[in-house]
XYZ file of C-alpha atoms in Angstrom:
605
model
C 0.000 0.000 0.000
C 1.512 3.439 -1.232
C 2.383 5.523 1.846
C 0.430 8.870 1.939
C 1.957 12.546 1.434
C 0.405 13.821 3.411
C 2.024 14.258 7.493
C 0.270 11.972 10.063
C -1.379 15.288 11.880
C -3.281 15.983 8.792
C -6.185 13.647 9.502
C -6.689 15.498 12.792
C -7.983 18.432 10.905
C -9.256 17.533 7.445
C -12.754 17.252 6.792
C -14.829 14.274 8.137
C -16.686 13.708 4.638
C -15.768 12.639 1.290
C -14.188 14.457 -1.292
C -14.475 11.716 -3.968
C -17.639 13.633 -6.328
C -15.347 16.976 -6.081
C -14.531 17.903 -9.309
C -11.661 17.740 -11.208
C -8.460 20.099 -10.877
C -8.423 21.019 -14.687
C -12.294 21.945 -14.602
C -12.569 25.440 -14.926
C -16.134 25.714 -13.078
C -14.184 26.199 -9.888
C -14.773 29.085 -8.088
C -10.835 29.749 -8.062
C -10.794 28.989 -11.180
C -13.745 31.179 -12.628
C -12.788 34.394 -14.806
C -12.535 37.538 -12.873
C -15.904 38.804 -14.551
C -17.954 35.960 -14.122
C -21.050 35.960 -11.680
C -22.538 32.789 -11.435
C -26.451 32.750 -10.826
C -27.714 29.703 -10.345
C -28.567 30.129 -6.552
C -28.953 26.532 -5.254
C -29.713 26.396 -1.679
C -27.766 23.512 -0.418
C -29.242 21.430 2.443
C -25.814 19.237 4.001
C -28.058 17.291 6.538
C -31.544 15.874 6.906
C -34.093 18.191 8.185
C -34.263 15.542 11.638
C -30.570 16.857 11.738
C -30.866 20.099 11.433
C -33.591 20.511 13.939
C -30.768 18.515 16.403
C -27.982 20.781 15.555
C -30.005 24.038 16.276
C -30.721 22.662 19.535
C -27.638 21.627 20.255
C -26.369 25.222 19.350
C -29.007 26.747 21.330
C -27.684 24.698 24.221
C -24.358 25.757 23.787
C -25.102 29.303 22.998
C -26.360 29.427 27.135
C -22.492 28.082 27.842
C -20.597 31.728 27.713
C -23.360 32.732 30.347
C -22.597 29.610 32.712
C -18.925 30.386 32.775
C -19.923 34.085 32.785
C -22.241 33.453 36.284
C -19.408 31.753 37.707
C -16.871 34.093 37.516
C -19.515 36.739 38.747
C -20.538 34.981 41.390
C -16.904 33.813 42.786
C -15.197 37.148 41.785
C -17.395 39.627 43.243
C -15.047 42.372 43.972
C -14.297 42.367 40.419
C -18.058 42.208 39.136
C -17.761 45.609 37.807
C -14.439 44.966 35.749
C -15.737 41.836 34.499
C -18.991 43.687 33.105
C -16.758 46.302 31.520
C -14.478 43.681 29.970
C -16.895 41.576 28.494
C -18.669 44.779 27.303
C -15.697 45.731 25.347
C -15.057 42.392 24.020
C -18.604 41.760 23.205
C -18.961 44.544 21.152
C -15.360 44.318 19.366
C -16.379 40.577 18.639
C -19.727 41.809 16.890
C -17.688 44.694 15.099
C -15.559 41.984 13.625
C -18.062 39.504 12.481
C -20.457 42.243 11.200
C -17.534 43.347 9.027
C -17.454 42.523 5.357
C -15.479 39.180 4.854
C -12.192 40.309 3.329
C -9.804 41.202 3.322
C -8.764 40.537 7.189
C -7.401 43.978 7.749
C -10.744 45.377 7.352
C -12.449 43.314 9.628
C -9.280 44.301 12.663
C -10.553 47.941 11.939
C -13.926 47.033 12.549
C -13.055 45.611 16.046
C -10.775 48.140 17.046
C -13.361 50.468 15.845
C -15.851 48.583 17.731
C -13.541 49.069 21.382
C -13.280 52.278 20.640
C -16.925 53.215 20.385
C -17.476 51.013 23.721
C -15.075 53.070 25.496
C -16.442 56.016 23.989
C -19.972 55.159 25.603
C -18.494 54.340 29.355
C -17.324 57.543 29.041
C -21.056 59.261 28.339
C -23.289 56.405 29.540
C -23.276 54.230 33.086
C -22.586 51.085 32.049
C -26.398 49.332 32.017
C -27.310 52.378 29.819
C -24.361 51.473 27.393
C -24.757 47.518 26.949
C -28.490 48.497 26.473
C -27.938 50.681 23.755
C -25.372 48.777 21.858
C -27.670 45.424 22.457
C -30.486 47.344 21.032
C -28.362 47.880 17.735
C -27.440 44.251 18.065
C -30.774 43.126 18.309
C -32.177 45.087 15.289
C -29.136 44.243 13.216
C -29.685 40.427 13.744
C -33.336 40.803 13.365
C -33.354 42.236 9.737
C -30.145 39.711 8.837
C -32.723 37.330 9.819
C -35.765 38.026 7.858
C -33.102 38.499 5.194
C -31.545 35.327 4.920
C -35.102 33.897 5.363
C -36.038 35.887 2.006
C -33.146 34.770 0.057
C -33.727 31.066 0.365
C -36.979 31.351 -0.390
C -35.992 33.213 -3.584
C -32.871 30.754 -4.218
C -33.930 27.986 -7.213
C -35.775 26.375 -7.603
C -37.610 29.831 -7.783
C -37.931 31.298 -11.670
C -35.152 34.234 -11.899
C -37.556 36.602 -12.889
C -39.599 36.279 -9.868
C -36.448 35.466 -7.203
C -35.713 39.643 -9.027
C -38.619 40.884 -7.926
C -39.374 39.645 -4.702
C -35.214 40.685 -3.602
C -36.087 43.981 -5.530
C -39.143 45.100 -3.304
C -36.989 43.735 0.002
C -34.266 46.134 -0.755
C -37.103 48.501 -1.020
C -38.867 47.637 2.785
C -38.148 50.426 5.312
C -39.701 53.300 2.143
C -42.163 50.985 -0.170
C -45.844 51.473 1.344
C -48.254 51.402 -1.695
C -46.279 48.108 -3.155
C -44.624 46.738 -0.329
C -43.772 42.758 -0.616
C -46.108 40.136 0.656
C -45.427 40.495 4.598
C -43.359 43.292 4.607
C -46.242 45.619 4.895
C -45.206 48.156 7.811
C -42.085 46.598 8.194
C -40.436 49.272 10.095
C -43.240 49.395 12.982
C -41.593 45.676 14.120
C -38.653 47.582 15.013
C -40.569 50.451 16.555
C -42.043 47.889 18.512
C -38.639 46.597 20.119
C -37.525 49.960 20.441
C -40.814 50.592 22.818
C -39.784 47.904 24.731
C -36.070 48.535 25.126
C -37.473 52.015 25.981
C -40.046 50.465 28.749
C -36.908 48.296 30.553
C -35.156 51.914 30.520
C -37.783 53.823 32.153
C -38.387 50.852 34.965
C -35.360 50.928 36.390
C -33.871 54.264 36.166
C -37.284 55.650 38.392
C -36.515 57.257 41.200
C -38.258 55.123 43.400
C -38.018 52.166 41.950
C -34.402 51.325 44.166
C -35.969 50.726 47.014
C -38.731 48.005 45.490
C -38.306 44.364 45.859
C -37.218 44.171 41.918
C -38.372 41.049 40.414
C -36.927 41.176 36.683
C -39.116 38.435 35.949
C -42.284 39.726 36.418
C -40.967 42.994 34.546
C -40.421 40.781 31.629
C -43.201 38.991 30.923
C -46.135 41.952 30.753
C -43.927 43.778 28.464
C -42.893 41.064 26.444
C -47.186 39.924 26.534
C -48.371 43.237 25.035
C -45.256 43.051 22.483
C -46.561 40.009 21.153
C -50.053 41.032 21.505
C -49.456 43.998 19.411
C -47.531 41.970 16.546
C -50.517 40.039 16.403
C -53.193 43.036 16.214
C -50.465 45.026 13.688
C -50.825 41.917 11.307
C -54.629 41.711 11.393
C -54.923 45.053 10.416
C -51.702 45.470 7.773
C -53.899 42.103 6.193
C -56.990 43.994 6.046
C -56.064 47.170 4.922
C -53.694 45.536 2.048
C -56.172 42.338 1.643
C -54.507 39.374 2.089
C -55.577 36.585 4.639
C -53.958 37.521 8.313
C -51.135 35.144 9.726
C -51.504 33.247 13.284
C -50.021 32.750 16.211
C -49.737 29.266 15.717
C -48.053 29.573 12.301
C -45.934 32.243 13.057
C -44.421 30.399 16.172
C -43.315 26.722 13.610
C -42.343 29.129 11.368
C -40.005 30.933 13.180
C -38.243 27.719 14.256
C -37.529 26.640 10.465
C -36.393 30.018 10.152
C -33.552 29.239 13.215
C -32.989 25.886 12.060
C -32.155 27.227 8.481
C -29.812 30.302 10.675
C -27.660 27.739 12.047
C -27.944 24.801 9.472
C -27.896 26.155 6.095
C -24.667 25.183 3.817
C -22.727 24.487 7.954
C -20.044 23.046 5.781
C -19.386 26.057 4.179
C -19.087 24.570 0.564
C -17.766 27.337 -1.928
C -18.749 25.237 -5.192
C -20.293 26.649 -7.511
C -23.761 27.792 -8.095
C -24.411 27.304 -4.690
C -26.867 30.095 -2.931
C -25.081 32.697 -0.974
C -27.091 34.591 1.979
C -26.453 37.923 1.914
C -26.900 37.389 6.111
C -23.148 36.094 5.794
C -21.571 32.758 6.425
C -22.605 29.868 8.961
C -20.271 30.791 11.188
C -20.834 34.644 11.018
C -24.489 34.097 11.528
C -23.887 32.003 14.508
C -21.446 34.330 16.294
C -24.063 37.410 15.293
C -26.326 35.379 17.287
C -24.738 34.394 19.840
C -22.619 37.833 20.637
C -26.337 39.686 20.840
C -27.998 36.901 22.864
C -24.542 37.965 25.269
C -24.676 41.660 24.991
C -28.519 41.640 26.335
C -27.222 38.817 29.183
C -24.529 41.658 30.446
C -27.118 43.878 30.578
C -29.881 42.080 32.621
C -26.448 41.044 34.705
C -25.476 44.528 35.344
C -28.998 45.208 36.599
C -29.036 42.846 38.577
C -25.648 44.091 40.065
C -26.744 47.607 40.638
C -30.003 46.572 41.908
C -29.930 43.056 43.737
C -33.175 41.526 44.610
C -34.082 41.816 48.196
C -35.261 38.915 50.762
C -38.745 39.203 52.527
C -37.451 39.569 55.760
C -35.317 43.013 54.671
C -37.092 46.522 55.312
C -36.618 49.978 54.476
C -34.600 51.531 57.001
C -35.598 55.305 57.285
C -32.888 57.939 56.526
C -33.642 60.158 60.188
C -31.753 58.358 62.839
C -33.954 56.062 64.963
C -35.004 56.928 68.334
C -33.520 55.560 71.261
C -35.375 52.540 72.326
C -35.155 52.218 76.711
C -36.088 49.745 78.444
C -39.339 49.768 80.847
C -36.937 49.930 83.660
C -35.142 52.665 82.183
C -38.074 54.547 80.916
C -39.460 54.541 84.515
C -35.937 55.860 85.882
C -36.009 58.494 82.912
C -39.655 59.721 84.182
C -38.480 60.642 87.601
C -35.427 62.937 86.863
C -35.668 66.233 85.336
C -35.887 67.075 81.963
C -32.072 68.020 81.631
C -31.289 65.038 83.581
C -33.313 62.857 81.618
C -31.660 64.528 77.981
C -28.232 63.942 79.463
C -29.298 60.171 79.921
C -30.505 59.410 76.622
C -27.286 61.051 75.222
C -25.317 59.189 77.299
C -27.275 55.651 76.886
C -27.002 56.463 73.151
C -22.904 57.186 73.142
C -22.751 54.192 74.982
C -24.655 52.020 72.570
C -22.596 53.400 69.661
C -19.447 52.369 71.194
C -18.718 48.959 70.075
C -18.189 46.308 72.489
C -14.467 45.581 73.656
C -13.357 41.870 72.214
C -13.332 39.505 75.490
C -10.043 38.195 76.091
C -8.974 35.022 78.014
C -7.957 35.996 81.545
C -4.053 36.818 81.723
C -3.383 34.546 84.603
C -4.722 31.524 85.130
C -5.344 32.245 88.635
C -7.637 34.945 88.049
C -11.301 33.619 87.204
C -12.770 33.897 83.309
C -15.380 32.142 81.847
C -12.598 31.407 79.289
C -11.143 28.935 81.880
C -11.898 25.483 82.713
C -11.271 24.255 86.223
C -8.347 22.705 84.999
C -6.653 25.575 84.026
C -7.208 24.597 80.269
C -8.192 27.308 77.694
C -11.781 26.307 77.054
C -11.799 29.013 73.961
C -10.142 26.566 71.344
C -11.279 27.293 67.309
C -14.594 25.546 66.472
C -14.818 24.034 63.334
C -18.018 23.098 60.963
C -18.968 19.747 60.792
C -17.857 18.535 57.325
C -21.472 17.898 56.573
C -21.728 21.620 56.735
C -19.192 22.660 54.853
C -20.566 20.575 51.528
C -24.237 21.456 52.349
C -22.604 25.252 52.227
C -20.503 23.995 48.490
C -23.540 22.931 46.898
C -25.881 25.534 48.249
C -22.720 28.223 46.757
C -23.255 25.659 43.174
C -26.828 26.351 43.383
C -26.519 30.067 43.437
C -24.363 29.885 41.193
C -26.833 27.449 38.514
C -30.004 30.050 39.941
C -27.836 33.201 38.522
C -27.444 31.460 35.522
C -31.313 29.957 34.950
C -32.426 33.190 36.196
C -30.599 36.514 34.005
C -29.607 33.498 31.030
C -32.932 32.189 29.729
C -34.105 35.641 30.944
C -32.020 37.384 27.486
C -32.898 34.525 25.532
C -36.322 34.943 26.157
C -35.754 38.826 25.401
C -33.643 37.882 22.409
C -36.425 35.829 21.125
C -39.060 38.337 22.088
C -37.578 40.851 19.571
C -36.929 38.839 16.982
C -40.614 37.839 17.000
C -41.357 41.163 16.867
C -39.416 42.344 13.728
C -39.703 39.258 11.373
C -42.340 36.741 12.540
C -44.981 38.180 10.267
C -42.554 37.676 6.633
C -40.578 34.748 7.960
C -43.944 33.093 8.542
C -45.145 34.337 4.616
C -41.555 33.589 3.011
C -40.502 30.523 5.016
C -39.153 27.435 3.285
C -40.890 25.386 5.544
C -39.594 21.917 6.978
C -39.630 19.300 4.373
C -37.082 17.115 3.910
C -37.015 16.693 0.659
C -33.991 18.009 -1.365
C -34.120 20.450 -3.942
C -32.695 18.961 -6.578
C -35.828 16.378 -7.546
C -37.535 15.853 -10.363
C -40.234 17.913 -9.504
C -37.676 20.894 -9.665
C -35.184 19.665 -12.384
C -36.984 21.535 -15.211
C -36.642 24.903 -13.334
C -32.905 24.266 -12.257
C -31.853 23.713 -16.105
C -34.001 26.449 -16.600
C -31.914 28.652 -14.424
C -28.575 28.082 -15.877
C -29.792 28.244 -19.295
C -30.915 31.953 -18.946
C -28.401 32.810 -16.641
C -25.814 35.819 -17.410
C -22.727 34.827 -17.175
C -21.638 32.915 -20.011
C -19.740 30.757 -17.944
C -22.282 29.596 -16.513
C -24.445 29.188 -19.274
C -22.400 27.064 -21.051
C -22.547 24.335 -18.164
C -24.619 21.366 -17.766
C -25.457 20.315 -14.176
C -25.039 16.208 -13.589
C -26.049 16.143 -9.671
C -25.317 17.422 -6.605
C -22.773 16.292 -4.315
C -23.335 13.092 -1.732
C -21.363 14.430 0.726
C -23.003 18.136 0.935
C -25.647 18.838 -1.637
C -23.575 21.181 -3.574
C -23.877 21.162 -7.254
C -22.071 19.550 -9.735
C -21.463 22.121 -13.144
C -19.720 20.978 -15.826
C -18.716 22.719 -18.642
C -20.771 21.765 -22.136
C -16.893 21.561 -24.039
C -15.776 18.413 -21.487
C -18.176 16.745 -23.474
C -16.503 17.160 -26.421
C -14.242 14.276 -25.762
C -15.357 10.887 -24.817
C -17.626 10.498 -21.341
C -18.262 7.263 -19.606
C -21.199 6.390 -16.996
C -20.791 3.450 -14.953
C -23.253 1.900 -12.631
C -24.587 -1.736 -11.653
C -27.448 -2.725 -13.766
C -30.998 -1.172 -12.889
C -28.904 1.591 -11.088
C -30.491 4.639 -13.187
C -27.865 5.110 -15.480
C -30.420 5.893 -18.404
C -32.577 7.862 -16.587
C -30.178 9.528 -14.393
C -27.658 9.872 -16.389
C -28.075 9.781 -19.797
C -31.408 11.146 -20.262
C -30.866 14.411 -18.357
C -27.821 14.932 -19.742
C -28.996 14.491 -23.572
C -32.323 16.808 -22.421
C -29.394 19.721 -21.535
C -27.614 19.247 -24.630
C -31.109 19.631 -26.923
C -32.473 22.461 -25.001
C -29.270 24.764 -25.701
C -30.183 24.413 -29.378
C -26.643 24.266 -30.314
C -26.029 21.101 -31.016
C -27.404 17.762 -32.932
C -27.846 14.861 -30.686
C -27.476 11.327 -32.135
C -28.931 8.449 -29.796
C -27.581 4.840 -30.510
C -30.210 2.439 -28.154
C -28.628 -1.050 -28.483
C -31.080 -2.621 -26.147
C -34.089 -0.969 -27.671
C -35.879 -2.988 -24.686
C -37.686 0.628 -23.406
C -39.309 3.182 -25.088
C -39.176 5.840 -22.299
C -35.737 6.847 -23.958
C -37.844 7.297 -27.431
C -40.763 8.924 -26.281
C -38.621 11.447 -24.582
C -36.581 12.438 -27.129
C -39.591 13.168 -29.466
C -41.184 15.242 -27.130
C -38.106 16.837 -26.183
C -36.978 17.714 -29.768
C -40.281 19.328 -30.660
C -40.630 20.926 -27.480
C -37.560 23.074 -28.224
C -38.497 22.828 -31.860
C -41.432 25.703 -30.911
C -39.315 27.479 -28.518
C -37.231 28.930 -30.884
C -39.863 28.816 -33.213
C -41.843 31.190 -31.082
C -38.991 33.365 -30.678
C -37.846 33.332 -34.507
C -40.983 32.129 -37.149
C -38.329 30.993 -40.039
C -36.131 28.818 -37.420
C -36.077 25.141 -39.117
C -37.327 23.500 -35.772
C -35.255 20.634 -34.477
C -37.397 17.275 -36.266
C -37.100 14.062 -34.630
C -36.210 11.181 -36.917
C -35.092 7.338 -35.695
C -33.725 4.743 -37.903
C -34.308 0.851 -36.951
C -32.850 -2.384 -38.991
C -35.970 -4.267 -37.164
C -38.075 -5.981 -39.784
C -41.535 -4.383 -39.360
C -41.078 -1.056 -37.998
C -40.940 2.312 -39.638
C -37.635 4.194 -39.811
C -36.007 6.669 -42.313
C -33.458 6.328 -44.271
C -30.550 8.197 -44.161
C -27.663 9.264 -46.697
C -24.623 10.164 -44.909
C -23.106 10.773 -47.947
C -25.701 14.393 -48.136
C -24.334 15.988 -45.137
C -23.501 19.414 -45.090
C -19.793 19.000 -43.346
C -18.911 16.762 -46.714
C -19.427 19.279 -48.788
C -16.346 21.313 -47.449
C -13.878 18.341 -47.678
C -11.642 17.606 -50.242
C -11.851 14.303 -52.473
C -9.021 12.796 -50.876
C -10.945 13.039 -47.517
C -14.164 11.848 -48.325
C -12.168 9.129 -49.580
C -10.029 7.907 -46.382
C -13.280 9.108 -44.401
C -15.662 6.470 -46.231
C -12.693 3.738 -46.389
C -12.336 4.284 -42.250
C -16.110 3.861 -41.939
C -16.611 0.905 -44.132
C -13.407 -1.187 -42.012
């Protein structure tokens, strides 16, 4: 066995799928290998795993989105003398991270400016702002950003192919067009600024509740100042879509589809093309890669959980048994035994008393020290002369009922402020996009794109695309591993192609059939079918109707075009054929004598 180039470390970080079906180094359909001015349109939305999967993996991710929080509470909660500094760090970093994946992919430089840029601007606002006010503000922009990505990426699958290019136009022309188009908005979009307006109003409501003047000294419960908010935010959603539906006459969305919808919306977020295939043709969100749409996510869904953690810091939640103390000083409190020994002396006898009792109450109480001799009598001293003050130490019982009771703290904090800003984060998302993501959702079918059900508009697409390179491609499939086409140029065909497969395995219908279908619907070339089996007419019958099919296309678009006529030509006793006279071809006609001759001698052996 031939020992492999490639270093034993290698495997550690190559890809765990196969890169068998990738094409071939000399094909020039690769994206580095594509002209400079070519601009490939085919838009296939790739789908790497089942839709079963996907739904795990956007679980999974939400699971592990709540893990920067966890190791967030801890710190928190075992570093409080640092809480502050740890807000203020993670504020900066949170916001340079966002800077840098909000940045345009290249060049790298770029993308450093963005962060530093980002830093900059953070420091800028601990300067103006306290430091609730500034996570809250720069979470709000996070929050609206991600929110419009959202519904963006949403709209661009459901415009990607099989969708006809004229209508995919459209529909991404009247989105570019939603925060000014209100007589011809797009289906969904109507009033699509007020679902912003909408988070803003409730950004603006968390604002006004805790910078009140009275509300420091309530018991603050952030919980219950969630969910009424978050009730009439939905509520209103709701009521804004029965109304946009009426006054623009379309049938009104629900509450139960918008809340499915959503979810295929998240599970296409975090699932769609996660193997980040670059071949080509395939669909590319304008909301950025998988990775950059995961890190939007999950640096907002942070940003909003330092900023219910830094109100909980400045005001922490009080216990039942705590009180308002009063800011006069509190009267002395005597004794009845005093009180009757105050009513007998005179009144400036009885002030200098009460002064006196309450400088001697303010004094703290001496330490009690063991007695210096042990001759001299002290409750500190046994009768045996032995210190009787000795260090007493917590059962061991105690001291791991006080560990886990710190743990649980610790898991409350997190529970508490973490699913608190994912409920928020999901709150405002709702809010912006559930009425088009539930219109222009892809919905949750597992089936792939590439079907036969779709294969006539896929052709379709690269047929009339722009980009000559493209154009001039045939699509065979789509790639085992990850769904991403394969486009191969029409000139590989030129030379000699060879389809292999078990019997019964589809290689006529699979491979063959589309491939000849292609070729005929460019109109460029003749196609010449040789059926030694002859055992199916599927392979007939398809041809026919393909040929005059594309016969009136270009018919239609040019009256005097010859068509494309269908003629077969059997030896089998019985059946009709035509004849043919190769001799009568046009290409003869422009060869000289001596090669018609060897041309004819090489045909007849």
């Amino acid at each position: 066995m031939p020992k492999s180039d490639h270093p034993w470390w290698r495997k550690f970080f190559s890809k765990s799928w196969s890169r068998t079906l990738r094409q071939s180094v000399d094909n020039p359909l690769q994206t580095e290998r594509l002209p400079a001015d070519a601009a490939p349109e085919f838009d296939y939305p790739v789908q790497s795993e089942s839709r079963a999967a996907s739904r795990y993996i956007t679980f999974k991710a939400c699971l592990f989105t709540l893990l920067p929080t966890a190791v967030f509470a801890v710190l928190v909660r075992c570093m409080t003398f640092l809480a502050t500094d740890l807000l203020v760090l993670s504020f900066v970093s949170s916001v340079a991270y966002l800077a840098y994946h909000l940045a345009p992919p290249e060049p790298l430089l770029r993308k450093l400016a963005f962060a530093m840029a980002g830093m900059l601007l953070s420091f800028l606002l601990l300067t103006l702002l306290p430091l609730t006010m500034a996570c809250c503000s720069v979470a709000t922009i996070g929050i609206l950003i991600l929110a419009d990505r959202f519904a963006t990426h949403c709209i661009s699958l459901a415009t990607a192919a099989p969708t006809a290019r004229a209508t995919a136009f459209e529909i991404r022309r009247l989105w570019c067009d939603r925060f000014a188009t209100l007589q011809r908005p797009l289906r969904g979009a109507e009033l699509y600024p007020f679902g912003f307006i909408t988070v803003l109003l409730l950004v603006s409501f968390w604002i006004q509740y805790f910078q009140a003047v009275d509300r420091p000294r309530d018991p603050h419960n952030l919980l219950q100042a969630f969910l009424w908010p978050s009730a009439l935010t939905i509520g209103g959603t709701l009521l804004v879509e029965i109304g946009v539906a009426f006054l623009y006459q379309r049938r009104p969305t629900s509450f139960l589809q918008m809340i499915p919808a959503l979810w295929c919306a998240l599970v296409d977020w975090h699932c769609y093309n996660s193997r980040e295939s670059s071949a080509l043709g395939i669909h590319r969100t304008p909301a950025g890669s998988n990775a950059a749409r995961r890190r939007l996510l999950l640096g907002v869904f942070f940003l909003w959980f330092l900023v219910f953690t830094s109100i909980h810091a400045q005001f922490p939640q009080r216990h039942q048994n705590e009180a308002d103390v009063a800011d006069a000083p509190t009267p002395l409190q005597l004794t009845p035994v005093e009180q009757h020994y105050v009513d007998h002396l005179s009144e400036s006898d009885a002030e200098a008393y009460r002064r006196d009792r309450a400088a001697a109450i303010a004094i703290p109480r001496p330490r009690l020290q063991p007695a210096a001799t042990s001759g001299a009598y002290s409750p500190f001293t046994s009768t045996d002369g032995s210190d009787a003050a000795a260090t007493i130490f917590a059962p061991w019982y105690t001291q791991l009922l006080n560990v886990a009771y710190q743990f649980f703290l610790v898991i409350y904090f997190f529970l508490k402020l973490g699913l608190l800003a994912a409920a928020f984060t999901a709150t405002a998302i709702f809010a912006a996009t559930a009425r088009v993501v539930t219109i222009w959702n892809r919905g949750s079918s597992d089936s792939r794109v590439f079907n036969t059900a779709n294969w006539d508009h896929l052709v379709a697409r690269i047929q009339n695309s722009s980009d000559p390179t493209e154009q001039n491609s045939l699509i065979l499939g789509v790639n085992a591993a990850d769904d991403s086409p394969v486009l191969v140029p029409r000139d590989v065909f030129r030379e000699h192609a060879h389809i292999l497969g078990d019997s019964g395995s589809g290689k006529t219908s699979l491979g063959i059939m589309p491939l000849m279908m292609q070729l005929l619907r460019q109109g460029t070339c003749s196609v010449i079918v040789i059926d030694l089996k002859a055992d199916d007419q599927v392979l007939f019958e398809t041809i026919s109707r393909e040929a005059a099919a594309v016969g009136r296309r270009f018919q239609s678009l040019e009256p005097e075009h010859p068509g494309f006529p269908f003629r077969w030509f059997t030896t089998e006793v019985g059946r009709a054929t035509y004849a043919f006279n190769p001799l009568r071809q046009s290409f003869l006609q422009n060869l000289r004598d001596d090669q018609r001759t060897d041309l004819l001698t090489a045909a007849l052996g």
